[in-house]
mmCIF file of C-alpha atoms in Angstrom:
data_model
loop_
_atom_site.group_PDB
_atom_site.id
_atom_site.type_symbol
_atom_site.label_atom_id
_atom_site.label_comp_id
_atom_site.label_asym_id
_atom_site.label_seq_id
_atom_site.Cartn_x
_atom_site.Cartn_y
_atom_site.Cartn_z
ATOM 1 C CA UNK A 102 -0.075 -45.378 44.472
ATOM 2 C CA UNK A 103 -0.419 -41.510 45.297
ATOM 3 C CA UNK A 104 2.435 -40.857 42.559
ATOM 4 C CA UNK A 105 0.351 -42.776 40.154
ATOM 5 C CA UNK A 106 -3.201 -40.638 41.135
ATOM 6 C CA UNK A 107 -1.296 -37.658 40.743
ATOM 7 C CA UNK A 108 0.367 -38.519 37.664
ATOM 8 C CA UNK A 109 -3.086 -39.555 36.090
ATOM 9 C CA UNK A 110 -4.659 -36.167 37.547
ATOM 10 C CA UNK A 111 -1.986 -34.128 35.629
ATOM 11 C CA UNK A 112 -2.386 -36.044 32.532
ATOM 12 C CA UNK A 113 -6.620 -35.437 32.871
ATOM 13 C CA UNK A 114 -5.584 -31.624 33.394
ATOM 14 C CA UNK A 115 -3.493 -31.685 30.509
ATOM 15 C CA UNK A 116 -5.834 -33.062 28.337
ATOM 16 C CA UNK A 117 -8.267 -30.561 29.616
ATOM 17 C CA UNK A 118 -5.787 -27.796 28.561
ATOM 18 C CA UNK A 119 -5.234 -29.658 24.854
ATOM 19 C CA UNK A 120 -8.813 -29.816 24.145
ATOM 20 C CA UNK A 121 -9.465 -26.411 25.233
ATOM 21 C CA UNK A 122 -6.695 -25.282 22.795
ATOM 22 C CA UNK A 123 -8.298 -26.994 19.692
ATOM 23 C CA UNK A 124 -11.653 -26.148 20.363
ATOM 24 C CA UNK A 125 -10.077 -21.832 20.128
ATOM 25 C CA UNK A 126 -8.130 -22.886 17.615
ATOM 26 C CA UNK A 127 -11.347 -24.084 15.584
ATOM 27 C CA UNK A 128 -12.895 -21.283 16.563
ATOM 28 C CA UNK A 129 -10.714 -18.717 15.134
ATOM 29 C CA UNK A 130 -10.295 -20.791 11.901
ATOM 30 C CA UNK A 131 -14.011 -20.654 11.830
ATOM 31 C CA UNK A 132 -14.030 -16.988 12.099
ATOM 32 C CA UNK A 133 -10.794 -16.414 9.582
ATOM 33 C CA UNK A 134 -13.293 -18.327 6.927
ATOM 34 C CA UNK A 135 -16.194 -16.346 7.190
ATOM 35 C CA UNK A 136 -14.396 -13.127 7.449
ATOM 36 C CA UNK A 137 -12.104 -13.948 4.129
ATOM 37 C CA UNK A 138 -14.257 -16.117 1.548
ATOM 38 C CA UNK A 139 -12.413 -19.165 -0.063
ATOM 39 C CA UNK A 140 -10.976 -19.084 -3.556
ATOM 40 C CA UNK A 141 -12.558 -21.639 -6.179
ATOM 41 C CA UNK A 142 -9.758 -23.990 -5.082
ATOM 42 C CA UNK A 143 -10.599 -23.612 -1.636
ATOM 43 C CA UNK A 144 -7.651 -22.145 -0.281
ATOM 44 C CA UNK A 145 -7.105 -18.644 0.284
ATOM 45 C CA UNK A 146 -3.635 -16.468 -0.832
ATOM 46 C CA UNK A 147 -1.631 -13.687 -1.183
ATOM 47 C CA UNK A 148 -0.881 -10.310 0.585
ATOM 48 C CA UNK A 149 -2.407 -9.773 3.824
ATOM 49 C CA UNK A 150 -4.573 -6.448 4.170
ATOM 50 C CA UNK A 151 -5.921 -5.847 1.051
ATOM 51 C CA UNK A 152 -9.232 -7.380 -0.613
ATOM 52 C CA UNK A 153 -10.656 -7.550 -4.164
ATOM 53 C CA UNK A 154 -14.068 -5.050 -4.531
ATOM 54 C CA UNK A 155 -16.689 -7.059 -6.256
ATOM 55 C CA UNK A 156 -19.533 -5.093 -6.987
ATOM 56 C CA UNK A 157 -21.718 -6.691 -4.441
ATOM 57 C CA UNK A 158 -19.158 -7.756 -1.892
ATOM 58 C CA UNK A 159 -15.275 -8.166 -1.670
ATOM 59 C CA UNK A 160 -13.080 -11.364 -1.752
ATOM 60 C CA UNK A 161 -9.595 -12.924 -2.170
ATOM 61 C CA UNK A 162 -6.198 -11.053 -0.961
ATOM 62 C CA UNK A 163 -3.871 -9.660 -3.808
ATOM 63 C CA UNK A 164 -1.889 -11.790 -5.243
ATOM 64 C CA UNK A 165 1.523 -10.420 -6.488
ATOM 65 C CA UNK A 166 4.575 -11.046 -6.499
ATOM 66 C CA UNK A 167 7.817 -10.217 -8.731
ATOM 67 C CA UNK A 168 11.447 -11.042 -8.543
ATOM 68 C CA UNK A 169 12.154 -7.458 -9.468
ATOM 69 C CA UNK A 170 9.804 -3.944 -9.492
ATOM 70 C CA UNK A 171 10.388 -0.336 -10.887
ATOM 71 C CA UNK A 172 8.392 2.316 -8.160
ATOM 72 C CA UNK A 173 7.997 5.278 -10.298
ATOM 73 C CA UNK A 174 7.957 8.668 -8.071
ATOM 74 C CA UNK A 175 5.658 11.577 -9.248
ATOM 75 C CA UNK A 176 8.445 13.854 -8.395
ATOM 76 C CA UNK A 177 9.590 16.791 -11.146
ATOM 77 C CA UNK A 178 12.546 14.741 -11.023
ATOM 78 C CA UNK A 179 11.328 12.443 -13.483
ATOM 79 C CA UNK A 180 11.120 15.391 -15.927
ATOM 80 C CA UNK A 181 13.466 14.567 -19.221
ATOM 81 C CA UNK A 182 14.996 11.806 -17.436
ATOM 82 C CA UNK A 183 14.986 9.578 -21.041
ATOM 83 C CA UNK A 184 14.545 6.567 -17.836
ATOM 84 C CA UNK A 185 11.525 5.569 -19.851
ATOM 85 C CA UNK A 186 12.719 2.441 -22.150
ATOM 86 C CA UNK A 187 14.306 1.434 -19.022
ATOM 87 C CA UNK A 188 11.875 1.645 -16.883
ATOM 88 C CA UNK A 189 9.426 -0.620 -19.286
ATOM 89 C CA UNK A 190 11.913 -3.378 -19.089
ATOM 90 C CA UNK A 191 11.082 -3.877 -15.303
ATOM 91 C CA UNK A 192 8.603 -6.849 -14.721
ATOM 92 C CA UNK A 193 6.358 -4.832 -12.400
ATOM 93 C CA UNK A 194 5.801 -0.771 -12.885
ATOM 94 C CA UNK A 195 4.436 0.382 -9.679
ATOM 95 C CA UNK A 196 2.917 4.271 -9.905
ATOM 96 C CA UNK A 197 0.959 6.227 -7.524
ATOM 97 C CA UNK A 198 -2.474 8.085 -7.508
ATOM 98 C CA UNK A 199 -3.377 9.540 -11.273
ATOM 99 C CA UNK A 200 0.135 10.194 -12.599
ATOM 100 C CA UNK A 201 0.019 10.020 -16.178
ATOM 101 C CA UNK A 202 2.014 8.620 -18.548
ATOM 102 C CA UNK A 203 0.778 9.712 -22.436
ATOM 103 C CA UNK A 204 3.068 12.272 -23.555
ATOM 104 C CA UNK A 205 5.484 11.147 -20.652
ATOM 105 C CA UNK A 206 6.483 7.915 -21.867
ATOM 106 C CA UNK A 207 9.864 8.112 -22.845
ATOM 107 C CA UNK A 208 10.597 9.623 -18.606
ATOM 108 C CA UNK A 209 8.677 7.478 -17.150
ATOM 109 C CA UNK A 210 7.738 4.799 -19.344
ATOM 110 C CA UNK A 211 4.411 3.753 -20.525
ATOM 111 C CA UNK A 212 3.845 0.329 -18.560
ATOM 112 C CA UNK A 213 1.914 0.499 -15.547
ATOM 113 C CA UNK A 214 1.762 -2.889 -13.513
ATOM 114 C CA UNK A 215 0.494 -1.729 -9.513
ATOM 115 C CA UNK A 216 -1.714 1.601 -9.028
ATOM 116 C CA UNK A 217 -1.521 2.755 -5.366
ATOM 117 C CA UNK A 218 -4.200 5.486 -5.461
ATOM 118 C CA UNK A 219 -5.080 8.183 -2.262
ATOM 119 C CA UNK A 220 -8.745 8.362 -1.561
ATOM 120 C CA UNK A 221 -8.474 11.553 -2.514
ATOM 121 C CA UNK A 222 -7.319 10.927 -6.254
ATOM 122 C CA UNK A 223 -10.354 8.458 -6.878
ATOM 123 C CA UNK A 224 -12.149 11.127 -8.737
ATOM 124 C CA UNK A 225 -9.905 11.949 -10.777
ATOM 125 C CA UNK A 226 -9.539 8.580 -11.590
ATOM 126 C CA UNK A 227 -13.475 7.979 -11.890
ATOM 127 C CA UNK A 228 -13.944 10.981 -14.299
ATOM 128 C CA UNK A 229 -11.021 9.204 -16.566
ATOM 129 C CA UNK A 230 -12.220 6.165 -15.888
ATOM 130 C CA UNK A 231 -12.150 4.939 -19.607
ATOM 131 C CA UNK A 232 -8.744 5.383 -19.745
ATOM 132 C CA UNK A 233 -8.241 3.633 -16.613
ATOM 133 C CA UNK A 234 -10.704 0.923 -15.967
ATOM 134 C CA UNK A 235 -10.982 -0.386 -19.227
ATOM 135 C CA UNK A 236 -7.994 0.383 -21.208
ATOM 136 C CA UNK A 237 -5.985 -0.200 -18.364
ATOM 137 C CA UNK A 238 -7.516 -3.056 -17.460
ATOM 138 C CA UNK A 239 -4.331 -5.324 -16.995
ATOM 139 C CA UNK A 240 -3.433 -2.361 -14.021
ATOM 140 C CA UNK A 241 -4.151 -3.681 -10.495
ATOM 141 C CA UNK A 242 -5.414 -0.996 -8.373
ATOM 142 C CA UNK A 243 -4.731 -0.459 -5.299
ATOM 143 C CA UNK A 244 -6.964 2.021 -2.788
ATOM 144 C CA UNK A 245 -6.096 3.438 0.425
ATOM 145 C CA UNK A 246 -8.089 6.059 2.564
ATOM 146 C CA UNK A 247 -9.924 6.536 6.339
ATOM 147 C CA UNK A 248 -12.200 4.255 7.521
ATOM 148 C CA UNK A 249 -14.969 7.020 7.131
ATOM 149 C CA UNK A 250 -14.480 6.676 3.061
ATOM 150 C CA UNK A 251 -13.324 3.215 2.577
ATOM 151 C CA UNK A 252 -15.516 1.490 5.016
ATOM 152 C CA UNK A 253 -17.254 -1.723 3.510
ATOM 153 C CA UNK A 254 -20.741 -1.722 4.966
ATOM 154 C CA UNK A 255 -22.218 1.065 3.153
ATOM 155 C CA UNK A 256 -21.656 3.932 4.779
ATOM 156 C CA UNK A 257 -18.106 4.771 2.845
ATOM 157 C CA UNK A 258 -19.015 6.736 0.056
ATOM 158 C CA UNK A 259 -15.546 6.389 -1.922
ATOM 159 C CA UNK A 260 -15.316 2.592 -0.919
ATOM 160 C CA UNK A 261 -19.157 2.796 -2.575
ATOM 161 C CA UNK A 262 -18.013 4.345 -6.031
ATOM 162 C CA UNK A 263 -15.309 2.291 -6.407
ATOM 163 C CA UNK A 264 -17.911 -1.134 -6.445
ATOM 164 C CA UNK A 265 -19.992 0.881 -9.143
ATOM 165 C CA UNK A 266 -16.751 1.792 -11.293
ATOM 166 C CA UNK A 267 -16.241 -2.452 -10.337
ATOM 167 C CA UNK A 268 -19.997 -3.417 -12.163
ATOM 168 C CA UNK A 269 -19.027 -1.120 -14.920
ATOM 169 C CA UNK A 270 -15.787 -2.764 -15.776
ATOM 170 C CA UNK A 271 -16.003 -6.182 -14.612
ATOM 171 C CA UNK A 272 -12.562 -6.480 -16.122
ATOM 172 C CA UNK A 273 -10.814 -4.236 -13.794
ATOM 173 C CA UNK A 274 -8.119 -5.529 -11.131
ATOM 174 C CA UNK A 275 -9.329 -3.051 -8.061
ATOM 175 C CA UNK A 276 -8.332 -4.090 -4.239
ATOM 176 C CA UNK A 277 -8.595 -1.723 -1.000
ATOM 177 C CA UNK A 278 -6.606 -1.764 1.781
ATOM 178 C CA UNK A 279 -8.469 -2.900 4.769
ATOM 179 C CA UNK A 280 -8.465 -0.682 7.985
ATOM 180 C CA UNK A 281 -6.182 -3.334 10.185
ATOM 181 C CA UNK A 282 -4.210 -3.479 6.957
ATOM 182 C CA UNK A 283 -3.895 1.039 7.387
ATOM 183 C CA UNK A 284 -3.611 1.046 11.481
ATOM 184 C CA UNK A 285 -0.419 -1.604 10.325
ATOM 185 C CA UNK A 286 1.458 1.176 8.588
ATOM 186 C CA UNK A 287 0.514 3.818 11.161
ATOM 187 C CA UNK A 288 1.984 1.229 13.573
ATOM 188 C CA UNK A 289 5.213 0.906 11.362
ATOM 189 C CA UNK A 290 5.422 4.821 10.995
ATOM 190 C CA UNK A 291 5.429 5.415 14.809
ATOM 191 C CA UNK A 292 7.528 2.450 15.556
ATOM 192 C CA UNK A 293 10.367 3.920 13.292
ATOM 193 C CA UNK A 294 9.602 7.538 14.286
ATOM 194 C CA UNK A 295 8.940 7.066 18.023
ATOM 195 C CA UNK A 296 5.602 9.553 17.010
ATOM 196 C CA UNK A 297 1.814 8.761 17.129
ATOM 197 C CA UNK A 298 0.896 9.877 13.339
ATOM 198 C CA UNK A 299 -2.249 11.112 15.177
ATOM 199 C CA UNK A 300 -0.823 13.099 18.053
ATOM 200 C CA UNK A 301 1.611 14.909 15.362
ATOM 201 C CA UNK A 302 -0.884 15.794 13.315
ATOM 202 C CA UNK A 303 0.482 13.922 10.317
ATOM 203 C CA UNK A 304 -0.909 12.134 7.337
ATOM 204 C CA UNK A 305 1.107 9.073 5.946
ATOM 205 C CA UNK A 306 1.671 10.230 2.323
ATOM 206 C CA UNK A 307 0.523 7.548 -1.118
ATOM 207 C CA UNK A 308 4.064 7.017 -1.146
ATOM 208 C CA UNK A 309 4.556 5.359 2.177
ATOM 209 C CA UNK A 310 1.848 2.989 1.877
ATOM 210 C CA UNK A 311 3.316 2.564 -1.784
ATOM 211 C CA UNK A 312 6.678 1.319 -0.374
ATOM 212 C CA UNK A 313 5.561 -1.228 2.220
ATOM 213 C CA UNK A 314 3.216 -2.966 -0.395
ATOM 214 C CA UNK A 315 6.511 -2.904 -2.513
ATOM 215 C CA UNK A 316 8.832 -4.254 -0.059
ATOM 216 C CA UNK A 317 5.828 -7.188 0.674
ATOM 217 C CA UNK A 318 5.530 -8.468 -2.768
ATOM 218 C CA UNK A 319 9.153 -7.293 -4.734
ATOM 219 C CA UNK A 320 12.505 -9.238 -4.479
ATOM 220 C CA UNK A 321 13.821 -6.042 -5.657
ATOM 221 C CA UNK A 322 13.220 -2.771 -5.948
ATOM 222 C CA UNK A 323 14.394 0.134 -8.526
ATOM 223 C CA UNK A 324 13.091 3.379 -7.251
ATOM 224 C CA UNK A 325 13.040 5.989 -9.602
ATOM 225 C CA UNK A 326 12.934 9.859 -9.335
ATOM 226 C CA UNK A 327 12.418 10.121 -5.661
ATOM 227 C CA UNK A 328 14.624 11.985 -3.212
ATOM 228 C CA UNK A 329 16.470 11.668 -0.048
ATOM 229 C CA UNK A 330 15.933 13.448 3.127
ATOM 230 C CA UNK A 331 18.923 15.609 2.584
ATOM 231 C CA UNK A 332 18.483 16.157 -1.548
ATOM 232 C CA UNK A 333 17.114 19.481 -3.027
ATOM 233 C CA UNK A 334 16.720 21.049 -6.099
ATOM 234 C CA UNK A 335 14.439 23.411 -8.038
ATOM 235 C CA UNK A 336 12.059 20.659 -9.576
ATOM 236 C CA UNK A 337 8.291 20.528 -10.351
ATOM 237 C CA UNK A 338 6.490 19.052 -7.224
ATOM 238 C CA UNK A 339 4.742 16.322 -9.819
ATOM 239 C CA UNK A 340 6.533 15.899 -13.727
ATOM 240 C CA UNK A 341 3.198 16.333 -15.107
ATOM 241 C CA UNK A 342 1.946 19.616 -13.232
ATOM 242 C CA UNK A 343 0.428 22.665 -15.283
ATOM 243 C CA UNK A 344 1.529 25.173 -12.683
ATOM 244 C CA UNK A 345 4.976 25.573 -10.870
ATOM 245 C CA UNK A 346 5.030 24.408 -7.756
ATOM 246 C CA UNK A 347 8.768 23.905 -5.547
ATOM 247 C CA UNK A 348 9.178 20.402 -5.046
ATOM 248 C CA UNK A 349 11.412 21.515 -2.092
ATOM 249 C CA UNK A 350 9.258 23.995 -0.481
ATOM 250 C CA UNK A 351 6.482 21.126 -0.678
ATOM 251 C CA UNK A 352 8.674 18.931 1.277
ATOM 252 C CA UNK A 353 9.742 22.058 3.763
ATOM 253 C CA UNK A 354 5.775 23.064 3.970
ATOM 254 C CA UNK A 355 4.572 19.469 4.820
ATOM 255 C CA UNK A 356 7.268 18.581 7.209
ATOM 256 C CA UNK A 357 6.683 21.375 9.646
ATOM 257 C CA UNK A 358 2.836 21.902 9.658
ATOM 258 C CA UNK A 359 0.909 21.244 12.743
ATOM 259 C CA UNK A 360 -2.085 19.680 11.386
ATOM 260 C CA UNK A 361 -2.851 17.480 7.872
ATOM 261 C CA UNK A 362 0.742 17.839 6.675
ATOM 262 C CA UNK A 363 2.318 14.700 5.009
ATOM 263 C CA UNK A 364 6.412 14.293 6.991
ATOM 264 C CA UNK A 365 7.601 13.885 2.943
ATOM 265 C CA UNK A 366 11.401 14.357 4.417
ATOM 266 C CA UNK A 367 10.756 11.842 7.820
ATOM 267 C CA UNK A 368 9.668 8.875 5.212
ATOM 268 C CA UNK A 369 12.541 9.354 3.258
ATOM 269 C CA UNK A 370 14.668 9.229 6.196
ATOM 270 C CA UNK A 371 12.630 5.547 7.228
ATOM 271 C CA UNK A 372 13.389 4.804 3.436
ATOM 272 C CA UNK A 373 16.667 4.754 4.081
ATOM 273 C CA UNK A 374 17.094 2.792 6.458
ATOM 274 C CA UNK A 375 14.892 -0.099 4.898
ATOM 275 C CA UNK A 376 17.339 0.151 2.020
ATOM 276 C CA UNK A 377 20.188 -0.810 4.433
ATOM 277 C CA UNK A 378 18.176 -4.451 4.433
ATOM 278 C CA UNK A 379 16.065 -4.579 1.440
ATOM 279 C CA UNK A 380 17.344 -5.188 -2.100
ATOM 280 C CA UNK A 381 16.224 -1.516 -2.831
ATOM 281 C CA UNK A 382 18.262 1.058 -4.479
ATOM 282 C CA UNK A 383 17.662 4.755 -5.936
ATOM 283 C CA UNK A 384 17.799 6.350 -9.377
ATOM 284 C CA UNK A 385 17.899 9.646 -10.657
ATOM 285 C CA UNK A 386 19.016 10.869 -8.264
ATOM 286 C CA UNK A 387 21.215 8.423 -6.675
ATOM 287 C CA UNK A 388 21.217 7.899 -2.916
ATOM 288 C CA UNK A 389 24.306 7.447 -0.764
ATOM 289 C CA UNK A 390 23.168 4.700 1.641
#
C-alpha cells in the first residue's frame, strides 16, 4: 500500500511538472507571435534576424535561399578582371554597401541579387535612390548598423529613413538586421577570435556580416576579388574609387588601430577557416586553403 501512495504521489508531481512545462511553453509561443507577425498563410519563415521595413511597421523574416551565390568584394582587385559574364551566370549576386556596377559590368557583372549595406552607406544610397529603389527593385536589401540608428521604435533616425524610402517605393525588397540578430555576429567574432569586439576597439566590417548571411542562405559560395590574410598587392582599396587609396595599407591601418578600426586581415583569417567546412571557394585571387 505505501509503494502504491508513493507511486501515485510521484505520478501527481510529475504531472505537476508536465503541466507547468506546457503552460511556458504556451507562453513563449504566445510571445514569439506577437513579437514576429504571421504571414498571410499563417506561418512564419525564413532567416532568423532580419525583418522586412514596412513603412508603418516591420514583418516577415527574409526569405532566401540558393543552391549556389557569387559574393562580389569591393576590393581594387576586381579592377579589369573580365569576371563579369561569369559572374552574371551565378543564381544569386550578393554586393555590399553602394558599389556600383554601370561602367563596371563586364568586372563585376551587372546583376545584383542581395545588397548588404553599412548604416553608414544609407545616404548614399538614399540620394541615388532612383537608381536603387526603383530600378533596382528586384534587389533585396539588406541593412545593418548600432542599435542607436537602426532601432525600431522611433528613436533610430537611419532605421526612420529607410521606412520613408519604404512608402516611396512600395516595390522595394528592404530588411534590417535586428539587434539580437548583430550581438549574434559579435558573439561569432569573439568566439573565433577569443576578443570582445568592444574591449578591442573594433568594428565588424559590411563584409563580415555579408559572409554569415551568405553561409545561412547559399549551398555554395563563389567569392570573388577578395583577399587572404597573407595576400598583398598594390590595388585600389574599392574598383570604383576616384582617388588612390592602398588597398594594403587599408588593411595594415585598420588592423592595428586602437579604436573604430575594422580587423580587415583577422576576418579573412576566420574566412578561412569556414572555407575548410563550407562549400566556399576564392577567385581572383585564388586562396590556398
Amino acid at each position: 500500500v505505501f509503494v502504491h501512495t508513493q507511486t501515485l504521489r510521484w505520478l501527481c508531481v510529475l504531472s505537476l511538472l508536465s503541466l507547468s512545462v506546457l503552460l511556458w511553453f504556451g507562453h513563449v509561443i504566445s510571445r514569439w507571435d506577437h513579437a514576429f507577425p504571421a504571414t498571410a498563410a499563417g506561418l512564419r519563415y525564413g532567416l532568423w534576424g532580419y525583418v522586412r521595413i514596412r513603412p508603418d511597421r516591420v514583418e516577415q523574416f527574409l526569405d532566401l535561399h540558393f543552391n549556389q551565390c557569387a559574393l562580389i568584394s569591393s576590393s581594387g582587385q576586381m579592377r579589369n578582371s573580365g569576371l563579369g559574364a561569369d559572374i552574371d551566370r551565378i543564381p544569386c549576386v550578393i554586393r555590399m554597401n553602394d558599389a556600383p556596377t554601370v561602367g563596371y559590368e563586364a568586372d563585376v557583372g551587372g546583376r545584383t541579387s542581395v545588397r548588404v549595406v553599412s548604416h553608414t552607406s544609407v545616404p548614399r544610397l538614399i540620394k541615388d535612390r532612383h537608381r536603387y529603389f526603383r530600378e533596382g527593385a528586384d534587389t533585396a536589401y539588406v541593412f545593418w548598423g548600432p542599435d542607436k540608428n537602426m532601432r525600431m521604435d522611433g528613436k533610430g533616425t537611419v532605421f526612420n529613413a529607410l521606412q520613408r524610402i519604404a512608402a516611396q517605393y512600395p516595390g522595394a525588397k528592404l530588411y534590417a538586421m535586428t539587434p539580437e540578430r548583430v550581438q549574434l555576429c559579435d558573439d561569432i567574432f569573439q568566439n573565433e577570435t577569443g576578443k570582445n569586439r568592444f574591449k578591442s576597439g573594433a568594428y565588424l566590417s559590411t563584409g563580415f556580416f555579408t559572409m554569415i548571411l551568405a553561409l545561412e542562405m547559399c549551398e555554395r559560395i563563389q567569392v570573388y576579388g577578395m583577399i587572404n590574410a597573407d595576400y598583398c598587392s598594390a590595388v585600389l582599396y574599392h574598383y570604383y574609387d576616384q582617388v588612390a587609396t592602398d588597398e594594403c595599407l587599408m588593411y595594415k591601418v585598420h588592423e592595428h588601430k586602437r579604436r573604430g578600426g575594422h580587423r580587415f586581415i583577422t576576418e579573412k583569417a576566420i574566412y578561412a577557416k569556414w572555407a575548410a567546412r563550407h562549400k566556399m571557394e576564392f577567385t581572383h585571387p585564388s586562396w590556398n586553403l
